[in-house]
Amino acid sequence: MARYETDGFGIEALIDRASGAMIGWAGLAVPHFLPEVLPAVEVGWRISGAYRGRGLATEAGRAAVDWGFTVGGLHRIVSIYEPENLASGRVMEHLGFVPYLTTSHPDRDVVVVVTELTRQRWEERRRDTPAPSYSAE
């Protein structure tokens, strides 16, 4: 809640409709941990192991990106992953993100890849792809 107040963005819990269990999170956040990309807003997600591979990260990421460019008024969104996390990299590709920067995480000794999606690229892709319908259930 504090990030919503200070940054205007935050992450949301992902809840399994059938069981009501929290299965992960997704949303927009300012990547304070990586000052070299600031100012920026990042889209991110984490999905519990049993729920991976079902397209949920893509669905949640797309909803967050769509919100960021429409309601949020953003002109650019980044997404960050470790190269070993091929699944997240593929989700970013599906959403239209392209490589922007490869750097090191300042608090951990790991390489991270920063990808970006501009509003212009997002709009171009939307013209070519039918909009998904989201359920509020």
Short mmCIF file of C-alpha atoms in Angstrom, two decimals:
data_model
loop_
_atom_site.label_atom_id
_atom_site.label_comp_id
_atom_site.label_asym_id
_atom_site.label_seq_id
_atom_site.Cartn_x
_atom_site.Cartn_y
_atom_site.Cartn_z
CA MET A 1 0.00 0.00 0.00
CA ALA A 2 2.90 2.35 0.72
CA ARG A 3 4.19 1.98 -2.86
CA TYR A 4 0.81 3.06 -4.21
CA GLU A 5 1.04 6.18 -2.07
CA THR A 6 4.67 7.03 -2.91
CA ASP A 7 5.02 5.71 -6.47
CA GLY A 8 1.45 5.57 -7.76
CA PHE A 9 1.87 1.89 -8.67
CA GLY A 10 2.04 -1.45 -6.90
CA ILE A 11 1.62 -5.18 -7.27
CA GLU A 12 -1.60 -7.16 -6.95
CA ALA A 13 -2.26 -10.60 -5.53
CA LEU A 14 -3.23 -13.28 -8.05
CA ILE A 15 -6.00 -15.47 -6.68
CA ASP A 16 -7.06 -18.86 -8.05
CA ARG A 17 -10.78 -18.60 -8.80
CA ALA A 18 -11.52 -22.23 -7.93
CA SER A 19 -9.78 -22.44 -4.56
CA GLY A 20 -9.41 -18.81 -3.51
CA ALA A 21 -5.70 -19.43 -2.84
CA MET A 22 -3.11 -16.78 -3.57
CA ILE A 23 -1.03 -18.15 -6.44
CA GLY A 24 1.31 -15.25 -7.01
CA TRP A 25 1.43 -11.55 -7.76
CA ALA A 26 1.73 -9.23 -10.73
CA GLY A 27 1.62 -5.55 -11.46
CA LEU A 28 3.51 -2.34 -11.94
CA ALA A 29 6.19 -1.00 -9.61
CA VAL A 30 9.07 1.43 -9.66
CA PRO A 31 12.31 -0.64 -9.76
CA HIS A 32 14.08 1.24 -6.96
CA PHE A 33 16.62 -1.60 -6.69
CA LEU A 34 18.10 -0.66 -10.10
CA PRO A 35 18.73 3.11 -10.05
CA GLU A 36 20.44 3.14 -13.47
CA VAL A 37 17.08 2.59 -15.22
CA LEU A 38 15.19 5.26 -13.27
CA PRO A 39 12.92 6.98 -13.85
CA ALA A 40 10.96 3.92 -14.90
CA VAL A 41 7.98 1.75 -14.10
CA GLU A 42 8.43 -2.02 -14.28
CA VAL A 43 5.90 -4.75 -14.94
CA GLY A 44 6.62 -7.92 -13.02
CA TRP A 45 5.07 -11.18 -11.86
CA ARG A 46 5.69 -14.27 -9.77
CA ILE A 47 3.57 -17.36 -10.18
CA SER A 48 3.52 -20.34 -7.79
CA GLY A 49 5.14 -23.44 -9.30
CA ALA A 50 1.93 -25.45 -9.63
CA TYR A 51 0.37 -22.67 -11.71
CA ARG A 52 3.26 -22.00 -14.08
CA GLY A 53 3.01 -22.83 -17.76
CA ARG A 54 -0.69 -21.94 -18.02
CA GLY A 55 -0.29 -18.48 -19.53
CA LEU A 56 -1.18 -16.72 -16.28
CA ALA A 57 1.97 -14.57 -16.24
CA THR A 58 1.27 -13.44 -19.79
CA GLU A 59 -2.36 -12.68 -18.97
CA ALA A 60 -1.51 -10.77 -15.78
CA GLY A 61 1.42 -8.97 -17.40
CA ARG A 62 -0.72 -7.93 -20.37
CA ALA A 63 -3.43 -6.58 -18.07
CA ALA A 64 -0.87 -4.55 -16.09
CA VAL A 65 0.78 -3.20 -19.26
CA ASP A 66 -2.59 -2.27 -20.78
CA TRP A 67 -3.55 -0.46 -17.58
CA GLY A 68 -0.18 1.31 -17.44
CA PHE A 69 -0.50 2.69 -20.96
CA THR A 70 -4.19 3.59 -20.74
CA VAL A 71 -5.21 4.57 -17.21
CA GLY A 72 -1.65 5.03 -15.92
CA GLY A 73 -0.64 7.33 -18.77
CA LEU A 74 2.84 5.80 -19.10
CA HIS A 75 5.01 6.26 -22.18
CA ARG A 76 7.42 3.41 -21.43
CA ILE A 77 7.40 0.29 -19.25
CA VAL A 78 10.41 -1.89 -18.44
CA SER A 79 10.59 -5.50 -17.35
CA ILE A 80 13.64 -7.12 -15.76
CA TYR A 81 14.75 -10.75 -15.58
CA GLU A 82 17.76 -12.93 -14.93
CA PRO A 83 18.89 -14.68 -18.16
CA GLU A 84 18.44 -18.11 -16.54
CA ASN A 85 14.73 -17.36 -16.15
CA LEU A 86 13.88 -18.17 -19.75
CA ALA A 87 10.15 -18.39 -19.04
CA SER A 88 9.94 -14.77 -17.88
CA GLY A 89 12.01 -13.69 -20.87
CA ARG A 90 9.54 -15.43 -23.18
CA VAL A 91 6.59 -13.75 -21.47
CA MET A 92 8.26 -10.39 -22.05
CA GLU A 93 8.76 -11.25 -25.73
CA HIS A 94 5.08 -12.26 -26.04
CA LEU A 95 4.10 -8.91 -24.55
CA GLY A 96 6.27 -7.04 -27.08
CA PHE A 97 9.20 -6.09 -24.87
CA VAL A 98 12.61 -5.74 -26.54
CA PRO A 99 16.11 -5.80 -24.98
CA TYR A 100 17.22 -2.45 -23.59
CA LEU A 101 20.16 -3.06 -21.23
CA THR A 102 22.15 -5.90 -19.68
CA THR A 103 23.64 -5.01 -16.31
CA SER A 104 24.32 -6.39 -12.83
CA HIS A 105 21.92 -6.38 -9.91
CA PRO A 106 23.48 -3.91 -7.45
CA ASP A 107 22.69 -5.98 -4.33
CA ARG A 108 23.36 -9.47 -5.72
CA ASP A 109 26.09 -10.83 -7.92
CA VAL A 110 23.81 -11.68 -10.86
CA VAL A 111 23.32 -10.39 -14.39
CA VAL A 112 19.91 -8.92 -15.21
CA VAL A 113 18.39 -8.09 -18.56
CA VAL A 114 16.24 -4.99 -18.78
CA THR A 115 13.64 -5.00 -21.53
CA GLU A 116 11.34 -2.18 -22.56
CA LEU A 117 8.05 -1.55 -24.27
CA THR A 118 7.17 1.93 -25.47
CA ARG A 119 3.63 3.21 -25.78
CA GLN A 120 4.18 3.57 -29.55
CA ARG A 121 5.22 -0.08 -29.95
CA TRP A 122 2.34 -1.19 -27.70
CA GLU A 123 -0.15 0.79 -29.80
CA GLU A 124 1.25 -0.67 -33.04
CA ARG A 125 0.93 -4.20 -31.66
CA ARG A 126 -2.62 -3.53 -30.45
CA ARG A 127 -3.66 -2.50 -33.96
CA ASP A 128 -2.42 -5.86 -35.24
CA THR A 129 -3.80 -8.03 -32.42
CA PRO A 130 -7.37 -8.29 -31.14
CA ALA A 131 -7.75 -7.02 -27.58
CA PRO A 132 -8.23 -9.74 -24.94
CA SER A 133 -11.28 -9.58 -22.71
CA TYR A 134 -10.63 -9.53 -18.97
CA SER A 135 -13.04 -10.78 -16.36
CA ALA A 136 -13.52 -8.98 -13.05
CA GLU A 137 -14.52 -12.26 -11.36
#
